[in-house]
Short mmCIF file of C-alpha atoms in Angstrom, two decimals:
data_model
loop_
_atom_site.label_atom_id
_atom_site.label_comp_id
_atom_site.label_asym_id
_atom_site.label_seq_id
_atom_site.Cartn_x
_atom_site.Cartn_y
_atom_site.Cartn_z
CA UNK A 1 -27.04 30.48 -40.86
CA UNK A 2 -28.20 27.39 -39.01
CA UNK A 3 -25.39 25.67 -37.09
CA UNK A 4 -24.62 22.05 -37.90
CA UNK A 5 -21.83 19.60 -37.19
CA UNK A 6 -19.84 17.69 -39.78
CA UNK A 7 -17.87 14.49 -39.97
CA UNK A 8 -16.06 12.75 -42.81
CA UNK A 9 -16.61 9.03 -42.93
CA UNK A 10 -14.21 6.47 -44.39
CA UNK A 11 -16.28 3.43 -43.45
CA UNK A 12 -19.70 2.67 -44.91
CA UNK A 13 -21.09 0.97 -41.81
CA UNK A 14 -19.93 3.81 -39.57
CA UNK A 15 -21.58 6.31 -41.92
CA UNK A 16 -24.89 4.45 -41.73
CA UNK A 17 -24.69 4.36 -37.93
CA UNK A 18 -23.99 8.10 -37.81
CA UNK A 19 -26.96 9.00 -40.00
CA UNK A 20 -29.29 6.74 -38.03
CA UNK A 21 -29.21 9.34 -35.29
CA UNK A 22 -31.85 12.05 -35.48
CA UNK A 23 -31.20 15.15 -37.59
CA UNK A 24 -28.31 13.69 -39.59
CA UNK A 25 -27.99 13.48 -43.36
CA UNK A 26 -25.51 12.11 -45.85
CA UNK A 27 -23.66 14.55 -48.07
CA UNK A 28 -21.72 13.50 -51.15
CA UNK A 29 -21.39 15.90 -54.08
CA UNK A 30 -23.87 18.27 -52.44
CA UNK A 31 -25.17 19.56 -55.77
CA UNK A 32 -28.76 19.56 -54.48
CA UNK A 33 -28.52 19.32 -50.69
CA UNK A 34 -26.42 22.48 -50.28
CA UNK A 35 -28.94 24.55 -52.23
CA UNK A 36 -31.76 23.20 -50.07
CA UNK A 37 -29.83 23.98 -46.90
CA UNK A 38 -29.16 27.55 -48.00
CA UNK A 39 -32.89 28.07 -48.54
CA UNK A 40 -33.82 26.52 -45.21
CA UNK A 41 -35.73 23.64 -46.83
CA UNK A 42 -33.33 21.00 -45.54
CA UNK A 43 -32.18 21.65 -41.95
CA UNK A 44 -29.83 18.85 -40.89
CA UNK A 45 -28.11 19.24 -37.55
CA UNK A 46 -25.29 16.91 -38.60
CA UNK A 47 -23.73 16.08 -41.99
CA UNK A 48 -21.92 12.82 -42.69
CA UNK A 49 -19.60 13.22 -45.67
CA UNK A 50 -19.52 9.94 -47.62
CA UNK A 51 -17.77 11.29 -50.72
CA UNK A 52 -14.53 9.48 -49.89
CA UNK A 53 -16.01 6.05 -49.30
CA UNK A 54 -14.54 3.38 -51.61
CA UNK A 55 -17.70 3.19 -53.73
CA UNK A 56 -16.52 4.75 -56.98
CA UNK A 57 -15.78 1.64 -59.02
CA UNK A 58 -17.73 0.40 -62.03
CA UNK A 59 -17.43 -3.38 -61.90
CA UNK A 60 -18.19 -6.25 -64.26
CA UNK A 61 -20.69 -8.81 -62.96
CA UNK A 62 -20.56 -12.53 -63.78
CA UNK A 63 -23.86 -12.38 -65.69
CA UNK A 64 -22.63 -9.63 -68.01
CA UNK A 65 -24.14 -6.75 -66.10
CA UNK A 66 -22.42 -3.89 -64.28
CA UNK A 67 -22.32 -2.65 -60.71
CA UNK A 68 -21.93 1.12 -60.45
CA UNK A 69 -20.71 2.33 -57.06
CA UNK A 70 -22.86 4.98 -55.40
CA UNK A 71 -19.94 7.43 -55.31
CA UNK A 72 -19.11 7.09 -59.01
CA UNK A 73 -19.32 10.56 -60.55
CA UNK A 74 -21.93 11.09 -63.25
CA UNK A 75 -19.20 12.15 -65.67
CA UNK A 76 -17.22 8.95 -65.04
CA UNK A 77 -20.26 6.75 -65.58
CA UNK A 78 -21.22 8.56 -68.79
CA UNK A 79 -17.67 8.23 -70.16
CA UNK A 80 -17.11 4.58 -69.20
CA UNK A 81 -16.58 2.51 -72.36
CA UNK A 82 -18.73 -0.35 -71.07
CA UNK A 83 -21.63 1.97 -70.28
CA UNK A 84 -21.35 3.75 -73.63
CA UNK A 85 -21.24 0.46 -75.53
CA UNK A 86 -23.71 -1.70 -73.60
CA UNK A 87 -25.98 0.88 -71.96
CA UNK A 88 -25.90 3.91 -74.29
CA UNK A 89 -29.29 5.12 -73.05
CA UNK A 90 -27.70 5.70 -69.64
CA UNK A 91 -24.71 7.55 -71.06
CA UNK A 92 -27.01 9.71 -73.20
CA UNK A 93 -29.24 10.52 -70.24
CA UNK A 94 -26.31 11.50 -68.03
CA UNK A 95 -24.77 13.78 -70.64
CA UNK A 96 -28.12 15.53 -71.13
CA UNK A 97 -28.68 15.86 -67.40
CA UNK A 98 -26.45 18.69 -66.24
CA UNK A 99 -23.46 20.88 -66.98
CA UNK A 100 -20.02 19.32 -67.15
CA UNK A 101 -19.04 20.86 -63.82
CA UNK A 102 -22.04 19.36 -62.05
CA UNK A 103 -21.52 15.96 -63.66
CA UNK A 104 -17.96 15.96 -62.34
CA UNK A 105 -19.25 16.53 -58.81
CA UNK A 106 -22.59 14.71 -58.71
CA UNK A 107 -22.60 11.10 -57.52
CA UNK A 108 -24.73 8.22 -58.72
CA UNK A 109 -26.44 7.80 -55.34
CA UNK A 110 -27.00 11.52 -54.96
CA UNK A 111 -28.52 11.78 -58.42
CA UNK A 112 -31.09 9.14 -57.52
CA UNK A 113 -32.03 11.05 -54.35
CA UNK A 114 -32.20 14.60 -55.72
CA UNK A 115 -35.42 16.38 -54.94
CA UNK A 116 -38.01 18.03 -57.13
CA UNK A 117 -37.37 21.41 -58.75
CA UNK A 118 -40.99 22.53 -58.25
CA UNK A 119 -40.76 26.30 -57.62
CA UNK A 120 -43.34 26.11 -54.84
CA UNK A 121 -41.21 23.52 -53.04
CA UNK A 122 -38.32 25.99 -53.17
CA UNK A 123 -40.46 28.96 -52.10
CA UNK A 124 -40.77 28.69 -48.31
CA UNK A 125 -43.62 31.23 -48.35
CA UNK A 126 -45.76 28.91 -50.50
CA UNK A 127 -47.90 25.99 -49.36
CA UNK A 128 -46.21 22.69 -50.10
CA UNK A 129 -47.15 19.28 -48.75
CA UNK A 130 -43.78 17.90 -49.73
CA UNK A 131 -41.89 20.49 -47.70
CA UNK A 132 -44.46 21.02 -44.95
CA UNK A 133 -47.05 18.19 -44.85
CA UNK A 134 -50.66 19.24 -44.44
CA UNK A 135 -50.29 22.79 -45.76
CA UNK A 136 -51.59 22.14 -49.28
CA UNK A 137 -50.13 22.31 -52.78
CA UNK A 138 -49.75 25.76 -54.32
CA UNK A 139 -48.92 24.22 -57.70
CA UNK A 140 -52.50 22.97 -58.02
CA UNK A 141 -54.26 26.02 -59.36
CA UNK A 142 -50.95 27.87 -59.60
CA UNK A 143 -48.33 28.09 -62.34
CA UNK A 144 -47.83 24.40 -63.11
CA UNK A 145 -46.25 24.26 -66.55
CA UNK A 146 -43.51 21.82 -65.50
CA UNK A 147 -45.66 19.62 -63.28
CA UNK A 148 -46.90 16.03 -63.38
CA UNK A 149 -49.50 14.61 -65.73
CA UNK A 150 -49.25 11.00 -64.52
CA UNK A 151 -49.47 9.45 -61.06
CA UNK A 152 -50.27 12.72 -59.29
CA UNK A 153 -53.05 13.43 -56.83
CA UNK A 154 -54.64 16.12 -54.70
CA UNK A 155 -51.64 16.38 -52.39
CA UNK A 156 -48.77 16.95 -54.85
CA UNK A 157 -48.12 17.31 -58.58
CA UNK A 158 -44.33 17.70 -58.47
CA UNK A 159 -42.09 15.78 -60.86
CA UNK A 160 -38.86 13.89 -60.27
CA UNK A 161 -35.93 15.71 -61.93
CA UNK A 162 -33.40 12.92 -62.64
CA UNK A 163 -32.52 11.95 -66.21
CA UNK A 164 -30.25 9.15 -65.04
CA UNK A 165 -33.05 7.47 -63.09
CA UNK A 166 -35.28 7.40 -66.20
CA UNK A 167 -32.65 5.52 -68.18
CA UNK A 168 -32.01 3.16 -65.27
CA UNK A 169 -35.74 2.47 -65.06
CA UNK A 170 -35.79 1.38 -68.70
CA UNK A 171 -32.78 -0.85 -67.96
CA UNK A 172 -34.48 -2.57 -64.98
CA UNK A 173 -31.76 -1.43 -62.59
CA UNK A 174 -31.61 -2.53 -58.98
CA UNK A 175 -30.52 -0.27 -56.12
CA UNK A 176 -28.26 -1.74 -53.47
CA UNK A 177 -28.90 -0.52 -49.92
CA UNK A 178 -26.89 -0.88 -46.70
CA UNK A 179 -28.77 -0.80 -43.39
CA UNK A 180 -27.62 0.03 -39.87
CA UNK A 181 -27.56 -3.67 -38.93
CA UNK A 182 -25.07 -4.33 -41.78
CA UNK A 183 -27.70 -6.08 -43.88
CA UNK A 184 -27.79 -5.40 -47.61
CA UNK A 185 -30.94 -5.43 -49.69
CA UNK A 186 -31.63 -4.75 -53.34
CA UNK A 187 -34.70 -2.84 -54.48
CA UNK A 188 -35.84 -2.59 -58.09
CA UNK A 189 -35.72 1.03 -59.21
CA UNK A 190 -39.40 0.79 -60.16
CA UNK A 191 -40.17 0.04 -56.50
CA UNK A 192 -37.66 2.47 -55.01
CA UNK A 193 -39.67 5.66 -55.60
CA UNK A 194 -43.11 6.31 -54.12
CA UNK A 195 -46.04 8.13 -55.68
CA UNK A 196 -47.26 11.09 -53.60
CA UNK A 197 -50.52 9.67 -52.26
CA UNK A 198 -51.19 11.30 -48.88
CA UNK A 199 -47.48 11.49 -47.98
CA UNK A 200 -45.62 13.32 -50.76
CA UNK A 201 -42.85 14.14 -48.29
CA UNK A 202 -41.89 10.45 -48.23
CA UNK A 203 -40.30 10.01 -51.63
CA UNK A 204 -38.55 6.63 -51.48
CA UNK A 205 -38.63 3.32 -49.61
CA UNK A 206 -35.36 4.09 -47.83
CA UNK A 207 -35.38 3.21 -44.16
CA UNK A 208 -33.89 5.49 -41.51
CA UNK A 209 -30.12 5.55 -41.89
CA UNK A 210 -30.11 3.31 -44.98
CA UNK A 211 -27.50 4.26 -47.60
CA UNK A 212 -27.27 3.59 -51.32
CA UNK A 213 -24.03 1.71 -51.99
CA UNK A 214 -24.46 0.86 -55.65
CA UNK A 215 -26.66 0.35 -58.67
CA UNK A 216 -26.89 -3.03 -60.40
CA UNK A 217 -27.46 -3.03 -64.15
CA UNK A 218 -28.64 -6.39 -65.52
CA UNK A 219 -27.17 -7.63 -68.81
CA UNK A 220 -28.13 -5.18 -71.56
CA UNK A 221 -31.49 -5.85 -73.21
CA UNK A 222 -31.61 -6.59 -76.95
CA UNK A 223 -32.31 -3.74 -79.31
CA UNK A 224 -31.39 -0.12 -79.84
CA UNK A 225 -31.33 2.15 -76.80
CA UNK A 226 -32.15 5.83 -77.09
CA UNK A 227 -32.78 8.76 -74.75
CA UNK A 228 -34.61 11.85 -75.92
CA UNK A 229 -35.09 14.94 -73.78
CA UNK A 230 -37.39 17.85 -74.59
CA UNK A 231 -36.63 21.04 -72.66
CA UNK A 232 -37.07 24.77 -72.93
CA UNK A 233 -33.49 25.36 -74.01
CA UNK A 234 -30.76 23.21 -75.49
CA UNK A 235 -28.28 23.93 -72.71
CA UNK A 236 -28.45 22.68 -69.11
CA UNK A 237 -32.16 22.41 -68.22
CA UNK A 238 -34.58 19.98 -66.63
CA UNK A 239 -36.91 17.99 -68.87
CA UNK A 240 -40.43 18.98 -69.79
CA UNK A 241 -40.69 15.43 -71.14
CA UNK A 242 -38.05 12.78 -71.66
CA UNK A 243 -38.19 9.23 -73.01
CA UNK A 244 -35.84 6.31 -72.54
CA UNK A 245 -36.62 3.58 -75.05
CA UNK A 246 -35.18 0.19 -75.94
CA UNK A 247 -36.53 -1.34 -79.15
CA UNK A 248 -35.65 -4.67 -80.77
CA UNK A 249 -37.04 -5.53 -84.20
CA UNK A 250 -37.07 -8.64 -86.35
CA UNK A 251 -37.86 -8.18 -90.03
CA UNK A 252 -39.91 -5.08 -89.40
CA UNK A 253 -41.75 -6.41 -86.35
CA UNK A 254 -41.07 -5.19 -82.82
CA UNK A 255 -39.92 -8.22 -80.84
CA UNK A 256 -39.31 -6.41 -77.55
CA UNK A 257 -39.57 -2.87 -76.20
CA UNK A 258 -39.07 -0.91 -73.01
CA UNK A 259 -40.38 2.58 -72.38
CA UNK A 260 -39.78 4.99 -69.50
CA UNK A 261 -40.73 8.67 -69.21
CA UNK A 262 -39.18 11.51 -67.28
CA UNK A 263 -40.63 14.92 -66.43
CA UNK A 264 -44.19 13.62 -66.29
CA UNK A 265 -44.60 12.10 -62.81
CA UNK A 266 -43.46 12.06 -59.20
CA UNK A 267 -41.08 9.22 -60.17
CA UNK A 268 -39.48 7.89 -63.36
CA UNK A 269 -42.48 6.45 -65.18
CA UNK A 270 -42.19 2.98 -66.72
CA UNK A 271 -45.02 2.41 -69.19
CA UNK A 272 -45.91 -1.26 -69.28
CA UNK A 273 -49.04 -0.33 -71.24
CA UNK A 274 -46.96 1.08 -74.08
CA UNK A 275 -44.66 -1.94 -74.01
CA UNK A 276 -47.62 -4.33 -74.27
CA UNK A 277 -48.95 -2.48 -77.31
CA UNK A 278 -45.57 -2.53 -79.05
CA UNK A 279 -44.73 -6.22 -78.60
CA UNK A 280 -45.32 -8.20 -81.78
CA UNK A 281 -46.59 -5.22 -83.76
CA UNK A 282 -45.08 -3.86 -86.99
CA UNK A 283 -42.62 -1.01 -86.55
CA UNK A 284 -44.89 1.65 -88.04
CA UNK A 285 -46.09 5.09 -87.10
CA UNK A 286 -49.55 3.68 -86.36
CA UNK A 287 -48.06 1.26 -83.83
CA UNK A 288 -46.06 4.03 -82.18
CA UNK A 289 -49.13 6.24 -81.91
CA UNK A 290 -51.16 3.40 -80.39
CA UNK A 291 -48.40 2.88 -77.83
CA UNK A 292 -48.35 6.59 -77.06
CA UNK A 293 -52.11 6.69 -76.56
CA UNK A 294 -51.86 3.72 -74.19
CA UNK A 295 -49.00 5.29 -72.25
CA UNK A 296 -50.85 8.57 -71.71
CA UNK A 297 -54.35 7.14 -71.32
CA UNK A 298 -54.55 8.22 -67.68
CA UNK A 299 -52.72 11.52 -68.05
CA UNK A 300 -54.36 14.56 -66.44
CA UNK A 301 -53.29 18.13 -67.09
CA UNK A 302 -53.45 20.92 -64.54
CA UNK A 303 -54.00 23.79 -66.97
CA UNK A 304 -50.59 25.23 -67.77
CA UNK A 305 -49.15 21.75 -68.40
CA UNK A 306 -51.95 20.37 -70.58
CA UNK A 307 -49.59 20.59 -73.57
CA UNK A 308 -47.32 17.98 -71.98
CA UNK A 309 -49.80 15.19 -72.73
CA UNK A 310 -49.49 15.60 -76.49
CA UNK A 311 -45.81 16.46 -76.18
CA UNK A 312 -45.17 13.18 -74.35
CA UNK A 313 -47.02 11.23 -77.05
CA UNK A 314 -45.08 12.85 -79.87
CA UNK A 315 -41.77 12.47 -78.05
CA UNK A 316 -42.41 8.76 -77.57
CA UNK A 317 -43.39 8.28 -81.23
CA UNK A 318 -40.27 10.08 -82.45
CA UNK A 319 -38.00 8.13 -80.11
CA UNK A 320 -39.51 4.75 -81.01
CA UNK A 321 -39.23 5.46 -84.72
CA UNK A 322 -35.58 6.41 -84.46
CA UNK A 323 -34.75 3.44 -82.26
CA UNK A 324 -36.55 0.98 -84.53
CA UNK A 325 -34.77 2.23 -87.65
CA UNK A 326 -31.42 1.48 -86.08
CA UNK A 327 -32.16 -1.75 -84.24
#
C-alpha cells in the first residue's frame, strides 16, 4: 500500500489549483484510476475528489446543441431523452461500453481519460513505453490480438478503449477545459488525443492541472446515426473494432457521411478518407467497400491482429449499409 492524501473539492477552480501541485491527480468515479493504483501503475501522492462538483447537468445550447457536464454519469447521458433522440450514436455507444454498475459510476470526463487496456501496460514486469518511457514495447512481437492497426509506430501499438469517445468523434464534439489561471479553452475531440510518436506516455493535450469541465455537442448532423461494436463476447467487453457512422442520403445518393473507428488506434480514429469516398456516391455495397478500402489503406497488422484489418472493413460496410437504409 502506497500512502496518499485525499481531499474532496466543491469548487472547480480550487480543484485545478490542488492538482497543479506535483504528484496530485483528479478522481471522480475511479473506475479506471483505482485499478491502476492497486497495480502500482498510477502512484499519485494526493487525490482530489471532484465527483461532487456541480458539473452533472446536460444543458441545451442556443444553437441546438448540448453541453454535457464532465461529472454527468454515463448512464444518465445514455438515458437522456435529448441524447437518445438527437444523438443516438452516443447513447448506443455508452450502452455498449460497460456494465450497468460501471455506467452508473463512470463520469463523462473520466471516460474520455481512461487508459489503454493493453495487457503489457498492466503487467509491471513487461516493457512498456507508455508506463515506463524508454523501456520498449512488449506488445510488438508479443501477443497483440487487440492492438492497433492504424496510427501506431515503433514505440507503442496500444489502443484507446473508450466507446463514448468514438461516438463523440463522429459528432465533432468539443472538450471544455479549465486551467489553473481560470481560463477556459475548447479543444476539438479530434485534436484532444495524441498519437504515440516518441512519447506514448503523453496521451492528450491536457496541460498540468487542467480539468475537463464539459463536452460540447454541436447541433446533430443530418442522417441516420449508428454505432456498431464487434467484441469477443456479447456482454461487457472492449471492442476489437467499433464504428460510429452518420449517413444522410437523398434519393439513393449519399449526401453526407461521417465515420469514426474504435479499437483500431491509439485514439478514436476519424476517417476523412472514407467520408470523401462516400460523399456524392450511390448508397451501394460497392461504394461502402471503396470507403472501407480507403479507410484502412494505411493499416498495418502486427501478426496476431492482422484479422482486424478485414474485420474493420466489413464492420464499416455493414454499418454504412444499415445506416443508409434507414436515413
